[in-house]
Structures are given as C-alpha cells and as structure tokens.
Coordinates of C-alpha atoms in Angstrom, one line a residue:
M1 CA -30.8 -74.5 99.9
N2 CA -26.9 -72.4 101.7
T3 CA -26.5 -77.0 101.9
L4 CA -27.6 -77.5 98.8
W5 CA -25.7 -73.8 97.3
I6 CA -22.3 -75.5 99.6
L7 CA -22.4 -79.1 98.3
K8 CA -22.6 -78.1 94.7
M9 CA -19.6 -76.1 95.6
I10 CA -17.7 -78.8 96.4
C11 CA -18.4 -81.9 94.7
K12 CA -16.9 -79.5 91.2
P13 CA -13.6 -80.2 92.4
L14 CA -15.1 -83.5 93.5
G15 CA -16.4 -84.7 90.5
C16 CA -19.0 -85.8 92.0
H17 CA -20.9 -83.6 89.8
I18 CA -23.8 -86.6 89.2
F19 CA -24.4 -87.3 92.2
Y20 CA -25.5 -84.1 93.2
R21 CA -27.3 -84.0 89.6
S22 CA -29.4 -86.5 90.6
L23 CA -30.0 -85.2 94.5
I24 CA -31.2 -82.4 92.9
I25 CA -33.6 -84.3 90.9
Y26 CA -35.1 -86.2 93.3
L27 CA -35.6 -82.9 95.2
V28 CA -36.9 -80.6 92.1
K29 CA -39.8 -84.3 91.7
R30 CA -41.0 -84.0 94.9
I31 CA -41.7 -81.1 95.4
G32 CA -44.9 -81.5 92.7
I33 CA -44.0 -79.0 90.2
F34 CA -42.5 -79.1 87.5
D35 CA -44.3 -80.0 84.3
R36 CA -43.6 -82.8 82.1
A37 CA -45.2 -82.5 79.0
Y38 CA -44.9 -78.7 79.0
Y39 CA -41.4 -78.8 79.4
L40 CA -41.1 -81.2 75.8
E41 CA -43.5 -78.9 74.7
A42 CA -42.2 -75.1 75.1
N43 CA -39.1 -76.7 73.9
N44 CA -38.7 -78.4 71.1
D45 CA -34.9 -79.1 71.0
V46 CA -35.2 -81.2 74.0
A47 CA -37.9 -83.5 72.4
Q48 CA -37.3 -83.8 69.7
A49 CA -33.0 -85.5 71.0
G50 CA -35.6 -87.3 73.5
K51 CA -34.8 -86.4 76.0
L52 CA -36.0 -87.4 79.7
P53 CA -36.7 -84.0 80.6
L54 CA -36.3 -83.4 84.0
R55 CA -32.9 -84.2 84.1
H56 CA -32.3 -81.7 80.8
Y57 CA -34.3 -78.9 83.5
V58 CA -31.7 -79.5 86.0
S59 CA -28.7 -79.4 84.0
Y60 CA -29.3 -77.1 81.5
G61 CA -32.7 -75.7 81.3
D62 CA -32.9 -74.0 85.0
K63 CA -28.9 -72.2 84.0
E64 CA -30.7 -71.5 80.6
G65 CA -33.9 -69.2 81.9
R66 CA -36.2 -72.3 80.7
H67 CA -39.6 -72.1 82.0
P68 CA -40.3 -75.3 84.4
M69 CA -44.1 -75.4 84.0
P70 CA -45.8 -72.2 82.6
L71 CA -46.2 -70.0 85.9
F72 CA -42.4 -70.0 86.6
D73 CA -39.8 -67.9 84.5
P74 CA -36.7 -68.3 86.6
V75 CA -35.5 -65.0 85.3
H76 CA -38.0 -62.8 86.8
Y77 CA -37.1 -65.7 89.6
R78 CA -33.8 -64.6 90.3
E79 CA -34.0 -60.5 89.7
Q80 CA -36.7 -60.6 93.0
A81 CA -34.5 -63.1 94.6
R82 CA -31.6 -61.9 94.5
S83 CA -29.5 -64.5 96.3
R84 CA -26.2 -66.7 95.8
T85 CA -28.4 -69.9 95.5
A86 CA -30.9 -69.3 94.3
R87 CA -28.3 -70.0 91.4
V88 CA -28.6 -73.0 91.9
N89 CA -32.0 -74.0 91.0
A90 CA -34.6 -71.6 90.7
L91 CA -37.5 -74.4 91.2
L92 CA -35.9 -75.4 94.4
H93 CA -35.2 -71.8 96.1
Y94 CA -38.8 -71.4 95.8
A95 CA -39.9 -74.4 97.2
Y96 CA -37.5 -73.6 99.8
V97 CA -37.4 -70.3 100.2
G98 CA -39.0 -68.4 97.8
R99 CA -42.8 -68.8 99.0
Y100 CA -42.1 -68.2 102.6
R101 CA -40.6 -64.6 101.7
K102 CA -43.4 -64.4 99.5
I103 CA -41.1 -64.0 96.3
S104 CA -43.6 -64.1 92.9
P105 CA -42.4 -66.8 90.3
S106 CA -43.9 -64.7 87.3
P107 CA -45.3 -61.7 86.7
W108 CA -49.1 -63.2 87.0
F109 CA -48.8 -65.0 90.1
D110 CA -48.3 -62.7 93.3
V111 CA -47.7 -64.8 96.4
D112 CA -48.4 -62.1 98.8
Y113 CA -51.7 -61.3 96.9
Y114 CA -53.0 -64.7 96.7
L115 CA -52.1 -65.5 100.3
S116 CA -54.2 -62.3 101.9
H117 CA -57.3 -63.2 99.7
N118 CA -57.2 -66.8 100.1
K119 CA -57.2 -67.0 104.0
D120 CA -58.3 -71.0 103.8
I121 CA -54.8 -71.6 101.3
A122 CA -52.7 -69.2 103.9
R123 CA -53.7 -71.0 106.9
S124 CA -53.4 -74.5 105.4
H125 CA -49.3 -73.4 104.8
I126 CA -49.7 -75.8 101.1
D127 CA -47.2 -73.6 98.4
P128 CA -49.8 -71.3 97.1
L129 CA -48.5 -71.9 93.9
L130 CA -49.2 -75.8 93.2
H131 CA -51.9 -74.7 95.0
Y132 CA -54.2 -72.3 92.6
I133 CA -52.2 -75.1 89.5
R134 CA -54.5 -78.2 90.6
W135 CA -56.9 -76.3 93.0
G136 CA -57.6 -72.8 92.7
G137 CA -57.6 -71.6 89.5
F138 CA -60.4 -74.0 88.5
E139 CA -62.3 -73.2 91.7
G140 CA -61.8 -69.3 90.2
R141 CA -59.4 -67.4 92.0
S142 CA -57.5 -64.9 91.2
P143 CA -53.6 -64.9 90.8
C144 CA -52.7 -62.0 90.8
P145 CA -54.4 -58.2 90.4
Q146 CA -54.9 -58.1 86.8
F147 CA -56.3 -61.7 86.5
D148 CA -60.2 -61.6 87.9
G149 CA -60.6 -65.7 87.4
S150 CA -63.7 -65.9 88.5
Y151 CA -65.1 -63.6 85.7
Y152 CA -62.5 -64.8 83.4
L153 CA -64.8 -68.4 83.6
R154 CA -67.8 -67.5 83.8
A155 CA -67.0 -64.9 80.4
Y156 CA -65.8 -67.9 78.7
P157 CA -67.7 -70.9 79.6
D158 CA -65.8 -73.0 77.0
V159 CA -62.6 -72.4 79.0
V160 CA -64.7 -74.1 81.4
E161 CA -65.8 -77.2 79.8
M162 CA -61.7 -77.2 78.8
H163 CA -61.1 -78.4 81.4
I164 CA -58.0 -76.0 81.9
N165 CA -56.4 -73.8 84.7
P166 CA -58.4 -70.1 83.2
L167 CA -54.9 -68.4 83.8
I168 CA -52.5 -70.5 82.0
H169 CA -55.1 -70.6 79.1
Y170 CA -55.1 -66.7 78.7
L171 CA -51.3 -67.0 78.2
F172 CA -51.3 -69.7 75.7
F173 CA -54.5 -68.3 74.0
G174 CA -57.0 -65.8 75.8
R175 CA -54.8 -62.3 75.6
L176 CA -54.2 -63.9 71.0
E177 CA -57.6 -63.8 70.5
G178 CA -57.8 -60.5 72.2
R179 CA -59.6 -61.9 75.8
N180 CA -60.2 -59.8 78.2
T181 CA -59.2 -60.8 82.8
L182 CA -60.8 -57.7 83.9
P183 CA -64.9 -56.6 83.8
E184 CA -64.9 -53.6 81.6
Q185 CA -60.8 -53.3 79.9
N186 CA -62.9 -53.3 76.4
G187 CA -60.3 -55.2 75.0
N188 CA -57.6 -54.1 76.2
C189 CA -55.7 -56.9 77.5
L190 CA -53.2 -56.4 80.4
T191 CA -49.2 -57.0 78.4
D192 CA -46.4 -58.7 81.2
S193 CA -44.8 -55.2 80.8
N194 CA -48.2 -54.0 83.1
A195 CA -48.5 -56.5 85.4
H196 CA -46.3 -55.3 88.2
E197 CA -49.5 -51.6 88.2
P198 CA -51.9 -51.9 91.1
L199 CA -55.6 -51.9 90.5
Q200 CA -58.3 -50.9 92.2
L201 CA -60.8 -53.8 93.0
L202 CA -63.2 -53.6 90.0
L203 CA -67.1 -54.0 90.6
P204 CA -69.3 -56.3 88.6
D205 CA -71.9 -54.3 86.3
E206 CA -75.4 -54.2 86.9
A207 CA -76.1 -56.7 83.7
S208 CA -73.6 -58.9 86.5
W209 CA -76.3 -58.3 89.5
H210 CA -79.3 -59.4 87.3
A211 CA -78.6 -62.9 85.8
L212 CA -77.4 -63.8 89.6
Q213 CA -79.6 -66.4 91.5
P214 CA -81.7 -64.4 93.9
R215 CA -81.0 -65.8 97.4
A216 CA -83.4 -63.6 99.7
H217 CA -86.8 -65.0 101.9
I218 CA -85.3 -69.1 100.5
A219 CA -87.8 -70.8 102.2
E220 CA -86.3 -73.9 101.5
A221 CA -82.7 -73.0 102.9
D222 CA -82.0 -74.4 105.9
I223 CA -78.9 -72.2 105.6
D224 CA -78.2 -68.6 106.2
V225 CA -75.7 -66.8 105.3
I226 CA -74.6 -63.5 107.4
V227 CA -72.5 -60.7 106.0
P228 CA -72.9 -58.3 108.6
V229 CA -71.3 -54.2 107.1
Y230 CA -70.3 -51.4 108.7
K231 CA -67.7 -49.7 105.5
G232 CA -65.6 -51.2 103.4
R233 CA -67.9 -50.7 99.9
P234 CA -65.5 -52.5 96.6
E235 CA -65.2 -55.9 99.1
T236 CA -68.7 -55.4 100.8
L237 CA -69.9 -55.5 96.9
R238 CA -67.6 -57.9 95.7
C239 CA -68.2 -60.4 98.8
L240 CA -72.1 -61.0 98.2
Y241 CA -71.5 -61.0 94.2
S242 CA -68.6 -64.1 95.2
V243 CA -71.8 -65.7 97.4
L244 CA -74.3 -64.8 94.7
A245 CA -71.9 -65.8 91.9
A246 CA -70.4 -69.2 93.4
S247 CA -72.3 -72.9 92.9
S248 CA -73.3 -74.2 95.4
Q249 CA -75.9 -77.1 95.9
T250 CA -76.4 -76.4 99.8
P251 CA -79.7 -74.3 99.3
F252 CA -79.4 -70.6 102.1
E253 CA -80.6 -67.5 102.7
L254 CA -78.4 -65.2 102.4
V255 CA -78.9 -62.2 104.9
V256 CA -76.6 -58.9 104.8
I257 CA -77.2 -57.0 107.7
N258 CA -76.4 -52.9 107.6
D259 CA -75.1 -52.1 110.8
A260 CA -75.7 -47.9 110.4
S261 CA -73.3 -47.5 107.2
P262 CA -72.2 -44.0 107.4
D263 CA -71.0 -45.0 103.8
S264 CA -74.0 -43.6 101.7
E265 CA -73.8 -45.3 98.5
L266 CA -72.6 -49.1 100.2
T267 CA -76.6 -48.2 101.5
E268 CA -78.2 -46.7 98.8
D269 CA -75.9 -49.8 96.9
L270 CA -77.2 -52.5 99.1
Q271 CA -81.5 -51.6 98.8
R272 CA -81.2 -51.5 95.0
L273 CA -79.9 -55.4 95.3
A274 CA -81.6 -56.4 97.6
A275 CA -85.1 -54.8 95.9
L276 CA -83.7 -57.0 92.7
K277 CA -84.4 -60.1 95.8
L278 CA -80.8 -61.0 96.2
F279 CA -80.6 -61.3 100.0
T280 CA -82.1 -60.2 102.8
L281 CA -81.5 -57.3 104.1
L282 CA -82.1 -55.9 107.6
S283 CA -80.5 -52.3 109.1
N284 CA -79.9 -51.6 112.0
P285 CA -81.1 -48.2 113.1
E286 CA -77.8 -47.2 114.8
N287 CA -74.7 -48.9 114.7
R288 CA -74.5 -52.1 116.9
G289 CA -71.5 -53.1 116.3
F290 CA -70.5 -57.2 115.3
V291 CA -71.4 -59.0 118.2
H292 CA -75.0 -57.8 118.2
T293 CA -75.3 -57.4 114.6
V294 CA -74.1 -61.2 114.4
N295 CA -76.6 -61.9 116.8
R296 CA -79.7 -60.4 115.5
G297 CA -79.4 -62.7 112.4
I298 CA -78.9 -65.9 113.7
Q299 CA -82.3 -64.5 115.7
L300 CA -83.7 -64.7 112.5
H301 CA -84.6 -67.7 111.2
Q302 CA -83.6 -70.1 114.6
Q303 CA -83.7 -73.7 113.0
R304 CA -81.6 -72.4 110.7
H305 CA -76.9 -73.3 110.6
V306 CA -75.5 -70.1 110.2
V307 CA -72.8 -69.4 108.8
L308 CA -70.9 -65.7 109.1
L309 CA -69.4 -63.6 106.7
N310 CA -66.6 -60.8 107.0
A311 CA -67.8 -58.4 104.4
D312 CA -64.4 -58.3 102.5
T313 CA -64.1 -62.1 102.4
E314 CA -64.6 -63.8 98.6
V315 CA -65.1 -67.9 98.1
Y316 CA -65.2 -69.4 95.0
N317 CA -67.1 -72.8 93.6
G318 CA -68.2 -75.0 96.4
W319 CA -67.1 -73.7 99.0
L320 CA -70.6 -74.4 101.0
D321 CA -70.7 -77.4 100.0
R322 CA -66.9 -78.4 100.8
L323 CA -68.0 -76.3 104.4
R324 CA -71.7 -78.4 105.2
H325 CA -69.3 -81.6 103.8
A326 CA -67.2 -81.0 106.7
A327 CA -69.4 -79.8 109.6
H328 CA -72.0 -82.9 109.2
R329 CA -68.3 -85.5 108.7
N330 CA -68.4 -86.8 111.8

C-alpha cells in the first residue's frame, strides 16, 4: 500500500493519472469484493448517468464515502485504520492491510469476532469478509456479536427461500420490518449506534431445545460426535445446540461426556437435555482429564468413526457431510 501511495503522489504532478486509475481498477476488480449491482442500485446518479460503476467508484466514489458493497463503509473503515495509505483506496487497503490487522469494514462485520469464532476460516487465510458474503452467511455463521446468523435463518425461513445473505437481508429489509437479530430480543432491534457494545453469549430457549431432532442412541449412525465437557456453560450449550440444529445428511449420534464438571448448573442442564434424548450422556465419577474422557467415548461404539469437538466449537449446516466427504475423497 505504501507503493501505491507513493505512486499516487508521483502520478499527480506528472499527469499520468489515467495509468494510476487503471491500475487501481484492476486491483479492486481482482480482489472480488466490489458489488457492481449494489453500487448502481445504491447510487441512482451513477446509474442514470450511465457510468461504469467500478470506474466511478475508483475515480470518485471512494473519496466521497460511497459504499462499494453492502458491508463496507469506507468512512467507518478509515476511522478504524487511521493510516495515510487508506486514502489510496479504502477497499484495497482492507484487502492488502486491514484484514490482516483485523480492522472491521463495518459496524456489522467484526473481523476479529468472525475469525475467532470460525477457526477453519482463520486457518484457511481466505478473506473473512469475502467468505462471509459468499458462503458464511448462508451457512448461518455470525458476523458480529449483535447478529446471530443461525438464529436469523431459523427464525425467518423466508430468508432461506430467498437465498439472500441474512445480514444483508436484515440491513435492507429486516430492521424496517422489526425482525430480531438475536433470540429473546423482544422486538428491540439493535442499531448502528450500539453495534459496538459487547454482548454476552445468548442461549437457546426451552422451546428451541424441544424442537431439535434427538441424537441419542441412533442405531443407524456410523459416526459418533464426541464432546468432552468440563467448564464453560454458555459455550458448551451453544456448541451442543449448533451440532443438533445444523442440517446433515450423515446419520450420527451425539455423545456428551461430563468430566466431573464443578459447574452444578451445567451438570443439571446436561441431564435435562439428555432426558429429552438429544444426546447420549456419559458422566465420569471424578475428573479424568481430556485424554481419558475421549478414550471412554471412543470405546462406546468401537465399530464407528469418531469426530471430536471441543465444547466451545460451533458448527454449521452441512459441516459433517463436508467432513465425511473430505475423509473419503481419497
């Protein structure tokens, strides 16, 4: 980005701005985030004048604070970046610098939150914003603490039928219609003014648990999903709910092993949910540690394949199908 900034300074007095603009257009197009249709829809003056959207954005739109796509606010981004090189082009700065520094492009997309809650994306090194727009939103992944993507898709099946990114649906339609972004909001939708406020992990209500398909003692299953549990009640319950709520074509049994948790409330929750036949519950009489606990789960059905999940993991639609496909690919 320093090179582009220096090039910009050189091109100004030399009159080679056309070359510089063409280079920026090429680079912005290459990163694949600019939304041509959205830009024209959001900027009637550009559409009515018959301007090429990407050329207009590079030449004028970025400096004027126009959004190149629904989840990129250049004014918000530059306030976070506080860098002279961000003045070259905010979208380019995000792609080459900002995403690695975990600078969020919008109050509604928190890069650090998305990566910390989706370790597979962090390991893949794919641009988190690009991933969320193309795949993550449709999988029910959450872009920030104030928007529960999985809940939004479950609560509003019309959004699934429309095949539209749930956060984009909310920003354009949902908040005008009074739709909730989190369970138990009681109709109080969040606005951009409080989008930065930290929120505690919210848990599924009783009705949500009762609506789930039981995953205990599944005779036809050839996979056991094993979750060892010790502490972390909110994380554990959200983990178990995500496994049970995610769609899957692969039959599996959910096996939860309570390794003598000191949290009596968590222990009661596990017993209550196991009574609903949501999972097979094993309980260690004393704390045995991770390795011994996992081995106990593996011994339960020795003829089955095993998938181990940490109790703070959240999974999404089709996760087990994709894992099984990858395992049998070779």
